[in-house]
Amino acid sequence: MKLDIVISGVGGQGSVLASRVLASAGMGLGLDVRTSEVIGMAQREGSVTSQVRLGEKLYGATIPDHEADILLGFELAETVRAVPKLKPGGAIIASASAIVPVSVQLGISSYDQKAMQQYLREQPGRVVLLDLEELAKKAGHPKTGNVIILGALSTLPGLPFEPEQLLQAVLSYIPEKLQNTNKRAFEVGRQSMEVA
Amino acid sequence: MKELLSGNAAIARGAIESGVTVAAAYPGTPSTEILENLALYPGVYAEWSPNEKVAVEVGIGASLGGARTLVAMKHVGVNVAADPLMTFSYIGVNAGFVLVSADDPGMHSSQNEQDNRHYARFAKIPLLEPSDSQEAKDMVGLALDLSERFDTPVMLRTTTRVSHSQSLVEIQDPQPRKLKSYVKDIKKNLMLPTYARPRRVALEKSLAGLKEYSESSPVNRIEWRDRSLGVITSGISYQYVRDVLPDASVLKLGFTNPLPEQMIRSFAAGVQKLIVVEELEPFIEEQVRAMGLALAVKGFIPYTGELDPGILAAALVKAGIIHSTGGIAKAGYDLAESPAVPARPPVLCPGCSHRGVFYALRQLKLNVSGDIGCYTLGGLPPLEAMDSNICMGASIGVAHGIGKANPALDARTVAVIGDSTFLHSGITGLLDVVYNKGNATVIILDNRTTAMTGHQQHPGTGRTLAGDPAPAVDLEALVRALGVKRVRVIDPLNLAETEAAIKEELAAKEPSVIIADKPCALLTKAVQPAVRVDAQKCTGCRICTRIGCPAISIKDKLAQVDAAVCTGCNLCLQVCREGALVKGEEKHA
């Protein structure tokens, strides 16, 4: 059993928490676990990539290019940026919406949201693009995007953990007063995959 | 019990398990979390020192005072601490001392990518290189034991991928802490020529003993597999070798100074082809070649940048060591060309107090000598208001030198330096300006924290690493005490005031200091109402985008402010010529 997951997003979106949750779910099954994070220089607004590896016996924490089984994208352009990490036919669950960087405002680079969505949809594996903002509203908290994506992930076939185990791993990182909100967010994520 | 720990958290845990009671550091990526984690354990004295040199000196004192000690810093911090380090190896230790050097291959958050393994050789001290969190933890204990056994400071060298990756670590009970008694021994500890000469000889003897130890160290081991290829490797590179060359025989070196020559020779004799795989400098490779051993290929891995399994696989193919990259970096997988992905460079945060100063500097078209911190981002587009950046504290000396080289430049040159950086190593530069009658204008960007590394305390914040109240240095009084007569405090988010202050101080024919006084926006919880756009007045001139604020964008040729991001700092209001940006209204209950 070996599962490599790449999580890409922008600082402040909770991708680091998501990687901890996946690692802890793997540990709960007695698997070897490695994670690695590259966090941009600024605390906010920079690219953030986390890598999570679960398996029987692991070496490097860095997933080689074209090896990841699953790509979780918290931001559209960051998802596109991480596609080379994904193996042919790997699954993508990602936010369809954009966080437009300052470089676009300055005319240094461009951000074509439709083209990026199209590009992701053309990838050979299963691709689900979610309206995370709308789903977060449904969950009742704007900052639950990471848990919604984990909920969506839990519906994929071939995972080492049951959805309930992943949910428990999520809740172990969430303070008491936000437990219900995050249970809801996880469920909203699961439901989003039924329609997608 | 096993826990998932980052390399840095594992190092802190290793210190606790090995009886460390004193720790010192200056924050620096990727080392910062070591002391932050250590400070959480009761019974340990852990401090943020003003700089790495002081941290090592505190550590030397703690070792002499009888406590097992850990001192941590990023790679370039060791440059600052090199002076005490180079002589510390002469005097040796009382209680064990480990210096953690966290290197940053690929320069994720650094100004250079020096390979600090060379420092261990240079200072003639033992060197340990962990390749995951378990080893990072275990090697702290080993380092302290070796330090006491061989009477020497020991370097534990990690890299970003070891410090910031997480893996499973077996947690053990802490050893009892024992304080050794202080021994006055001037022949050993008082380094002046008479006593230093015999210590120099003793150091070589100790190195010979370490070389012998290296041959049997439990962290140096041969893993025999297929003998047609043998790989000598260390640190994180070991993991990449195992991923890419799972069948190769491996000499895994955890103790890399001095190298185990006999072990290397017998490994070389046992394989058909020998290669060395290491990140950054050919530290091991050059020494192996100096032993007269033949390598199948030399220098086939790039000396620059971070290594990863894909780069290693490609380099091995190119060098003819393997014929295909196998499962790694599948060459046959052609990605369709993706749409252009926008660059997402780090930017100053919304509400950042530095933004006002850099906008003013840009407007005034000045020469700006910069320094290390968040504010170095003021040198990137759109502000681009910084001309040079070298190392901690350099801004002031550089500005002084520019003025001395060409006095005509004096009135157009300013130094910008953060509060933590000024206290780290800017004070002596400013002293030089005063003493040698320079005219430099120095702007201290005082956001009352070490922001870049994640908001650590420093001598100006009024808190210690443990969060206890502490005396806060008065920056204004400090610079006056150095002899600067022109000192003024400004609000950096007031553009008119900032510009006027800079112009006046540049015109003065003496040293001056402007303290741009505003706490870091990320620490100020009280956010003001978001700025509104008056669509009737906005002409779409885009001038507001020149401040580089993440909250401002242009949509349908009109300025747009993201209310969720805007902190209401109101800098953009002062830039807009049309009055189209309007202060947000207080919400009344």
Short mmCIF file of N, CA, C and O in Angstrom, two decimals, chain B residues 355-366 368 382-385 412 495-496 498-499 502-503 543 546-547 574-575 577:
data_model
loop_
_atom_site.label_atom_id
_atom_site.label_comp_id
_atom_site.label_asym_id
_atom_site.label_seq_id
_atom_site.Cartn_x
_atom_site.Cartn_y
_atom_site.Cartn_z
N ARG B 355 5.10 49.26 3.86
CA ARG B 355 4.69 49.68 2.53
C ARG B 355 4.81 51.19 2.33
O ARG B 355 5.23 51.67 1.28
N GLY B 356 4.44 51.95 3.37
CA GLY B 356 4.49 53.41 3.28
C GLY B 356 5.91 53.90 3.07
O GLY B 356 6.17 54.78 2.23
N VAL B 357 6.85 53.33 3.81
CA VAL B 357 8.25 53.75 3.69
C VAL B 357 8.77 53.45 2.29
O VAL B 357 9.40 54.30 1.66
N PHE B 358 8.49 52.26 1.78
CA PHE B 358 9.04 51.91 0.47
C PHE B 358 8.38 52.70 -0.66
O PHE B 358 9.03 53.03 -1.64
N TYR B 359 7.09 53.02 -0.49
CA TYR B 359 6.45 53.87 -1.50
C TYR B 359 7.11 55.24 -1.52
O TYR B 359 7.43 55.78 -2.58
N ALA B 360 7.36 55.78 -0.32
CA ALA B 360 8.00 57.10 -0.23
C ALA B 360 9.40 57.05 -0.84
O ALA B 360 9.80 57.93 -1.60
N LEU B 361 10.16 56.00 -0.54
CA LEU B 361 11.52 55.88 -1.08
C LEU B 361 11.50 55.80 -2.59
O LEU B 361 12.36 56.36 -3.28
N ARG B 362 10.49 55.10 -3.12
CA ARG B 362 10.38 54.99 -4.57
C ARG B 362 10.03 56.33 -5.20
O ARG B 362 10.61 56.72 -6.22
N GLN B 363 9.11 57.03 -4.56
CA GLN B 363 8.71 58.34 -5.08
C GLN B 363 9.91 59.29 -5.12
O GLN B 363 10.05 60.10 -6.02
N LEU B 364 10.76 59.18 -4.09
CA LEU B 364 11.90 60.10 -3.99
C LEU B 364 13.09 59.62 -4.82
O LEU B 364 14.11 60.30 -4.90
N LYS B 365 12.96 58.42 -5.44
CA LYS B 365 14.01 57.85 -6.31
C LYS B 365 15.38 57.84 -5.63
O LYS B 365 16.38 58.31 -6.17
N LEU B 366 15.43 57.26 -4.42
CA LEU B 366 16.67 57.26 -3.66
C LEU B 366 17.46 55.96 -3.85
O LEU B 366 16.92 54.96 -4.33
N VAL B 368 18.85 52.92 -1.99
CA VAL B 368 18.47 52.32 -0.72
C VAL B 368 19.34 51.08 -0.46
O VAL B 368 19.33 50.13 -1.24
N PRO B 382 5.85 45.85 -7.06
CA PRO B 382 6.01 47.09 -7.81
C PRO B 382 6.84 48.14 -7.09
O PRO B 382 7.18 49.17 -7.69
N LEU B 383 7.19 47.92 -5.83
CA LEU B 383 7.86 48.99 -5.08
C LEU B 383 9.31 49.15 -5.55
O LEU B 383 9.77 50.25 -5.82
N GLU B 384 10.03 48.03 -5.65
CA GLU B 384 11.42 48.03 -6.14
C GLU B 384 12.26 49.14 -5.53
O GLU B 384 13.06 49.77 -6.21
N ALA B 385 12.06 49.37 -4.23
CA ALA B 385 12.76 50.48 -3.59
C ALA B 385 13.88 49.98 -2.70
O ALA B 385 13.97 50.32 -1.52
N ARG B 412 21.49 61.18 -1.34
CA ARG B 412 20.52 60.37 -2.07
C ARG B 412 20.47 58.92 -1.55
O ARG B 412 19.89 58.06 -2.16
N LEU B 495 2.00 59.01 4.63
CA LEU B 495 2.95 59.21 3.53
C LEU B 495 3.61 60.58 3.53
O LEU B 495 4.81 60.70 3.32
N ALA B 496 2.81 61.63 3.79
CA ALA B 496 3.35 62.99 3.76
C ALA B 496 4.41 63.15 4.84
O ALA B 496 5.50 63.68 4.60
N THR B 498 6.14 60.76 6.25
CA THR B 498 7.28 59.90 5.95
C THR B 498 8.20 60.56 4.91
O THR B 498 9.41 60.63 5.09
N GLU B 499 7.59 61.05 3.84
CA GLU B 499 8.39 61.69 2.78
C GLU B 499 9.12 62.92 3.30
O GLU B 499 10.31 63.12 3.01
N ILE B 502 12.11 61.92 5.50
CA ILE B 502 13.25 61.40 4.75
C ILE B 502 13.99 62.54 4.05
O ILE B 502 15.22 62.61 4.09
N LYS B 503 13.23 63.45 3.44
CA LYS B 503 13.88 64.58 2.74
C LYS B 503 14.69 65.43 3.71
O LYS B 503 15.84 65.79 3.41
N ILE B 543 -2.94 53.94 -10.26
CA ILE B 543 -1.84 54.38 -9.38
C ILE B 543 -1.89 53.63 -8.05
O ILE B 543 -0.85 53.35 -7.45
N ARG B 546 0.23 50.60 -7.50
CA ARG B 546 1.69 50.73 -7.37
C ARG B 546 2.18 50.54 -5.94
O ARG B 546 3.37 50.45 -5.70
N ILE B 547 1.26 50.51 -4.98
CA ILE B 547 1.71 50.24 -3.62
C ILE B 547 1.82 48.73 -3.37
O ILE B 547 2.28 48.31 -2.32
N GLN B 574 -4.02 57.86 0.37
CA GLN B 574 -3.04 58.94 0.25
C GLN B 574 -2.35 58.93 -1.11
O GLN B 574 -1.70 59.89 -1.48
N VAL B 575 -2.49 57.84 -1.84
CA VAL B 575 -1.85 57.72 -3.14
C VAL B 575 -2.81 58.16 -4.25
O VAL B 575 -2.41 58.74 -5.26
N ARG B 577 -5.16 60.15 -6.53
CA ARG B 577 -5.23 61.59 -6.84
C ARG B 577 -6.66 62.07 -7.03
O ARG B 577 -6.93 63.25 -7.11
#
